[in-house]
Every structure is written in C-alpha cells, then in structure tokens.
Amino acid sequence: MVSLVVLVVLLVAVDFGLRFFATQRIGSAVAATFGLAAAPDVSISGFPFVLQAINGEYDTISIRLPDVQLGAVRGVSATADLIGVKIPLADALSGNTAALTAASTQVQLSIPVSAVASAAGLPNLTLAQQTDGSLQATATLTVFGQEFNVGASVEAAVVDSTLQLRSGTLNGIGETLPFEVRQAIGSLMSLDVPLTALPFGVTEAGVLVVAGNLIVNGTTSAISFAGR
C-alpha cells in the first residue's frame, strides 16, 4: 500500500514536472517566433499532462502577455486561450512550435482606461458601461476659456485588426452645451488601437468596462504557427 502511494506521488510529480518543462519551452518558442521582448506565461490545462502529450492533443493552452504596447496604448494585458491544440510530444518538449495548430482561440485584452485616455489626449477621460451595455465617455474640457463637462456614447469595433473607438453626439453633463461649444469640440474621442502586435489576430470582439479597464473579448479562426 505504501509503495502504491509512493508510486502515485512520483507519477504526479513527473506529470507536473513535464508540464512545467513544456510550458517553459513553448513560452520561449512563442517569444522567438513572434519577436516578443520576453517569454509569455504559458499554462496547459487538463490532467494528466502525459496522456495529452503522448497523443499530441491538448484541450487548452493559455498564453498570457502581461505588458503589451498597442500603438500609443501601453500596459495592455493579453491572454489567449488556444482551444483544440495539436503539437507533437517531441516538439512540445523541444519548444518547436512550427507544427502547432489550434481549432480556435479566445483572446482577452485588458486595457487600462487611463492608457486609453492618455492615447486619446484626454487626461481626465472616464469610460463607463451603461445599464443597456453601451459605453459612455465623459471628460472636462476647456473651450473659450470655460470648462464644460461633456459626455458621449462610444462605439467600439474591431476592423482590419484595429480596435476602433468612436464617440457619438456630444451631451452636456448637468448643463446644456452651446452650439458653438459643440462645434469647437467636434468629436470627444476617435482612437485607433492596432492589434497587429499581438501574436494572434483578433477577427471580432465585444467590449465592456470592468474596474477601470476596457475589456476586449475576441475570437480567432483556426490558427497555425507554420511559416511564422
């Protein structure tokens, strides 16, 4: 009985050891493949790892990049969950991702609202989600020597690997905006955030605000690292 327990402990230890080794090698390979400054954090779900590795098929491999710059927007956290991954055991252990494929990828970006405000040139910009799910931007602007509290709805969409943030009609917050002020301000914000620096292209996405961060949840089609 004691021997069986010891054997189980050893098998579990070996399983976690191989998993850790594989994640380190895959992380280094992803960094080299996409020219990243540092290796991303990689995790492989499912137990036991050894059985998945022998078959060369994994339910999910998660890759997290904690500090990404997208155009003028800094401090972006990006997580990609690769679903239905296939990579031969030898390649996983050697860190060779050339044969890695995934049926799909779920990508989540966490963008600090402060970084969006800085890139948009509005240091006091705030973004909030309304009860209907829409985004609302507000800021205090000085026009003709007078401060005005203004707000506008914001449309967010991913077009041609770019997150586009566009504000709608301006409204005064607690006050009526004179026509001349509306004309002078024009649009509250118009910001393009390129997503091409990410290892995985985002084809479509939804956007919401959570705890001071703009959260972008997107998906990709099937991917292959071949030729990268």
Coordinates of C-alpha atoms in Angstrom, one line a residue:
M1 CA 0.0 0.0 0.0
V2 CA 2.8 2.4 0.9
S3 CA 4.6 1.5 -2.3
L4 CA 1.5 2.3 -4.3
V5 CA 1.1 5.7 -2.7
V6 CA 4.8 6.5 -3.4
L7 CA 4.3 5.4 -7.0
V8 CA 1.3 7.7 -7.4
V9 CA 3.1 10.6 -5.8
L10 CA 6.1 10.0 -8.2
L11 CA 3.8 9.8 -11.2
V12 CA 2.1 13.1 -10.3
A13 CA 5.4 14.8 -9.7
V14 CA 6.7 13.6 -13.1
D15 CA 3.5 14.8 -14.7
F16 CA 3.8 18.3 -13.2
G17 CA 7.5 18.4 -14.0
L18 CA 7.0 17.6 -17.7
R19 CA 4.1 20.1 -17.8
F20 CA 6.3 22.8 -16.4
F21 CA 9.2 22.0 -18.7
A22 CA 6.9 22.0 -21.8
T23 CA 5.3 25.3 -20.8
Q24 CA 8.7 27.0 -20.4
R25 CA 9.9 25.7 -23.8
I26 CA 6.7 26.7 -25.6
G27 CA 6.8 30.1 -24.0
S28 CA 10.3 30.7 -25.2
A29 CA 9.4 29.5 -28.6
V30 CA 6.4 31.8 -28.9
A31 CA 8.6 34.7 -27.9
A32 CA 11.2 33.8 -30.6
T33 CA 8.5 33.2 -33.2
F34 CA 6.7 36.5 -32.7
G35 CA 9.7 38.6 -31.7
L36 CA 8.4 39.3 -28.2
A37 CA 10.7 41.1 -25.7
A38 CA 10.0 38.4 -23.1
A39 CA 8.6 34.9 -22.9
P40 CA 4.9 34.9 -22.1
D41 CA 3.4 32.9 -19.3
V42 CA 2.1 29.6 -20.6
S43 CA -0.2 27.1 -18.9
I44 CA -1.6 23.8 -20.1
S45 CA -4.9 22.6 -18.7
G46 CA -6.0 19.0 -18.2
F47 CA -4.7 16.1 -16.2
P48 CA -2.8 14.0 -16.7
F49 CA -0.5 16.0 -18.9
V50 CA 1.4 13.0 -20.0
L51 CA -1.6 11.4 -21.8
Q52 CA -2.3 14.6 -23.6
A53 CA 1.4 15.0 -24.6
I54 CA 1.6 11.4 -25.9
N55 CA -1.4 12.0 -28.1
G56 CA -0.1 15.4 -29.1
E57 CA -3.6 16.9 -28.5
Y58 CA -4.5 19.4 -25.7
D59 CA -7.9 20.8 -24.7
T60 CA -6.5 24.3 -23.9
I61 CA -3.1 26.0 -23.9
S62 CA -3.2 29.5 -22.4
I63 CA -0.7 32.2 -23.2
R64 CA -0.6 35.4 -21.2
L65 CA 1.4 38.5 -22.1
P66 CA 1.3 40.8 -19.0
D67 CA 2.6 44.1 -20.6
V68 CA 1.9 44.8 -24.3
Q69 CA 2.1 48.1 -26.1
L70 CA -0.5 48.5 -28.9
G71 CA 0.2 51.6 -30.8
A72 CA 0.1 54.5 -28.4
V73 CA -1.6 52.5 -25.7
R74 CA 0.6 51.0 -23.1
G75 CA 0.2 48.5 -20.3
V76 CA -2.2 46.1 -22.0
S77 CA -2.6 42.6 -20.6
A78 CA -3.4 40.0 -23.2
T79 CA -4.5 36.4 -22.7
A80 CA -5.1 33.9 -25.5
D81 CA -6.7 30.5 -24.8
L82 CA -5.8 28.2 -27.7
I83 CA -8.6 25.6 -28.0
G84 CA -8.1 22.2 -29.5
V85 CA -4.4 22.4 -29.8
K86 CA -2.3 19.8 -31.7
I87 CA 1.5 19.7 -31.3
P88 CA 3.7 16.5 -31.3
L89 CA 5.3 15.5 -28.0
A90 CA 8.8 15.9 -29.2
D91 CA 8.0 19.4 -30.4
A92 CA 6.3 20.4 -27.2
L93 CA 9.3 19.2 -25.1
S94 CA 11.9 20.8 -27.5
G95 CA 10.0 24.1 -27.8
N96 CA 9.4 23.8 -31.5
T97 CA 6.0 25.4 -32.3
A98 CA 6.2 25.1 -36.1
A99 CA 3.7 22.3 -36.2
L100 CA 1.4 23.8 -33.5
T101 CA -2.2 24.3 -34.6
A102 CA -5.4 25.3 -32.8
A103 CA -9.0 24.9 -33.8
S104 CA -9.8 28.4 -32.4
T105 CA -8.5 31.0 -30.0
Q106 CA -10.3 33.1 -27.4
V107 CA -8.5 36.3 -26.8
Q108 CA -9.0 38.8 -23.9
L109 CA -7.3 42.2 -23.7
S110 CA -7.4 44.3 -20.5
I111 CA -6.6 47.9 -21.4
P112 CA -6.4 50.5 -18.6
V113 CA -8.8 53.3 -19.2
S114 CA -6.0 55.7 -18.1
A115 CA -3.9 54.4 -21.0
V116 CA -6.8 55.0 -23.4
A117 CA -7.3 58.5 -22.1
S118 CA -3.6 59.2 -22.5
A119 CA -3.5 57.9 -26.1
A120 CA -6.7 59.9 -26.9
G121 CA -5.2 63.1 -25.5
L122 CA -7.9 63.4 -22.8
P123 CA -6.1 63.0 -19.4
N124 CA -9.4 63.3 -17.4
L125 CA -11.4 60.9 -19.6
T126 CA -13.6 58.3 -17.9
L127 CA -15.3 55.4 -19.6
A128 CA -18.3 53.6 -18.0
Q129 CA -20.7 50.9 -19.1
Q130 CA -24.4 51.8 -19.1
T131 CA -27.2 49.6 -17.9
D132 CA -28.0 48.8 -21.6
G133 CA -24.4 47.6 -22.1
S134 CA -23.3 50.7 -24.1
L135 CA -20.2 52.6 -23.4
Q136 CA -20.2 56.2 -22.2
A137 CA -17.3 58.6 -22.2
T138 CA -17.1 61.7 -20.1
A139 CA -14.4 64.4 -19.8
T140 CA -14.0 68.0 -18.6
L141 CA -12.8 70.2 -21.5
T142 CA -11.8 73.9 -21.6
V143 CA -13.4 75.7 -24.5
F144 CA -13.3 79.5 -25.0
G145 CA -11.7 79.8 -21.5
Q146 CA -14.6 78.0 -19.8
E147 CA -14.8 74.4 -18.5
F148 CA -17.5 72.1 -19.7
N149 CA -18.4 68.6 -18.5
V150 CA -19.2 66.7 -21.7
G151 CA -20.2 63.1 -22.4
A152 CA -20.9 60.9 -25.4
S153 CA -21.7 57.3 -26.2
V154 CA -18.7 55.3 -27.6
E155 CA -18.9 52.7 -30.4
A156 CA -16.2 50.0 -30.2
A157 CA -15.4 47.6 -33.1
V158 CA -12.5 45.6 -34.4
V159 CA -11.9 46.4 -38.1
D160 CA -8.9 45.2 -40.1
S161 CA -7.0 44.1 -36.9
T162 CA -7.7 47.5 -35.3
L163 CA -9.8 48.3 -32.3
Q164 CA -11.7 51.5 -33.2
L165 CA -13.2 53.7 -30.5
R166 CA -15.5 56.4 -31.9
S167 CA -17.7 58.8 -29.9
G168 CA -21.2 59.9 -30.9
T169 CA -23.1 63.1 -30.3
L170 CA -21.9 65.3 -27.5
N171 CA -24.0 66.0 -24.5
G172 CA -23.5 68.3 -21.6
I173 CA -23.3 66.7 -18.2
G174 CA -25.6 68.7 -15.9
E175 CA -25.6 71.5 -18.3
T176 CA -26.6 72.4 -21.9
L177 CA -23.8 72.7 -24.4
P178 CA -24.0 75.9 -26.5
F179 CA -23.9 75.2 -30.3
E180 CA -20.6 77.0 -30.6
V181 CA -19.0 74.7 -28.0
R182 CA -20.3 71.6 -29.8
Q183 CA -18.7 72.9 -33.0
A184 CA -15.4 73.7 -31.3
I185 CA -15.1 70.3 -29.7
G186 CA -16.4 68.2 -32.6
S187 CA -15.8 64.6 -31.5
L188 CA -15.0 63.7 -27.9
M189 CA -12.7 60.9 -28.9
S190 CA -11.6 59.0 -32.0
L191 CA -8.9 56.4 -31.3
D192 CA -7.5 53.5 -33.3
V193 CA -5.7 50.8 -31.3
P194 CA -3.7 48.5 -33.7
L195 CA -3.8 44.8 -32.7
T196 CA -1.1 43.7 -35.1
A197 CA 1.5 43.5 -32.3
L198 CA -0.4 40.5 -30.8
P199 CA 0.7 37.0 -31.7
F200 CA -2.9 36.2 -32.7
G201 CA -5.1 38.2 -35.0
V202 CA -8.5 39.2 -33.5
T203 CA -11.2 38.9 -36.1
E204 CA -14.2 40.0 -34.0
A205 CA -14.7 41.2 -30.4
G206 CA -17.0 42.6 -27.8
V207 CA -16.0 45.4 -25.4
L208 CA -17.0 46.3 -21.9
V209 CA -15.6 48.2 -18.9
V210 CA -14.7 46.4 -15.7
A211 CA -12.9 48.0 -12.7
G212 CA -11.2 50.8 -14.6
N213 CA -10.2 48.6 -17.6
L214 CA -11.5 48.3 -21.1
I215 CA -12.0 44.5 -21.6
V216 CA -11.9 43.3 -25.2
N217 CA -13.1 39.7 -25.6
G218 CA -12.4 38.4 -29.1
T219 CA -12.1 35.2 -31.1
T220 CA -10.0 34.0 -34.0
S221 CA -10.4 31.3 -36.6
A222 CA -8.2 28.2 -36.7
I223 CA -4.5 29.1 -36.5
S224 CA -1.3 27.5 -37.4
F225 CA 2.3 28.5 -36.4
A226 CA 3.7 27.0 -39.6
G227 CA 5.6 29.6 -41.6
R228 CA 5.6 32.1 -38.8

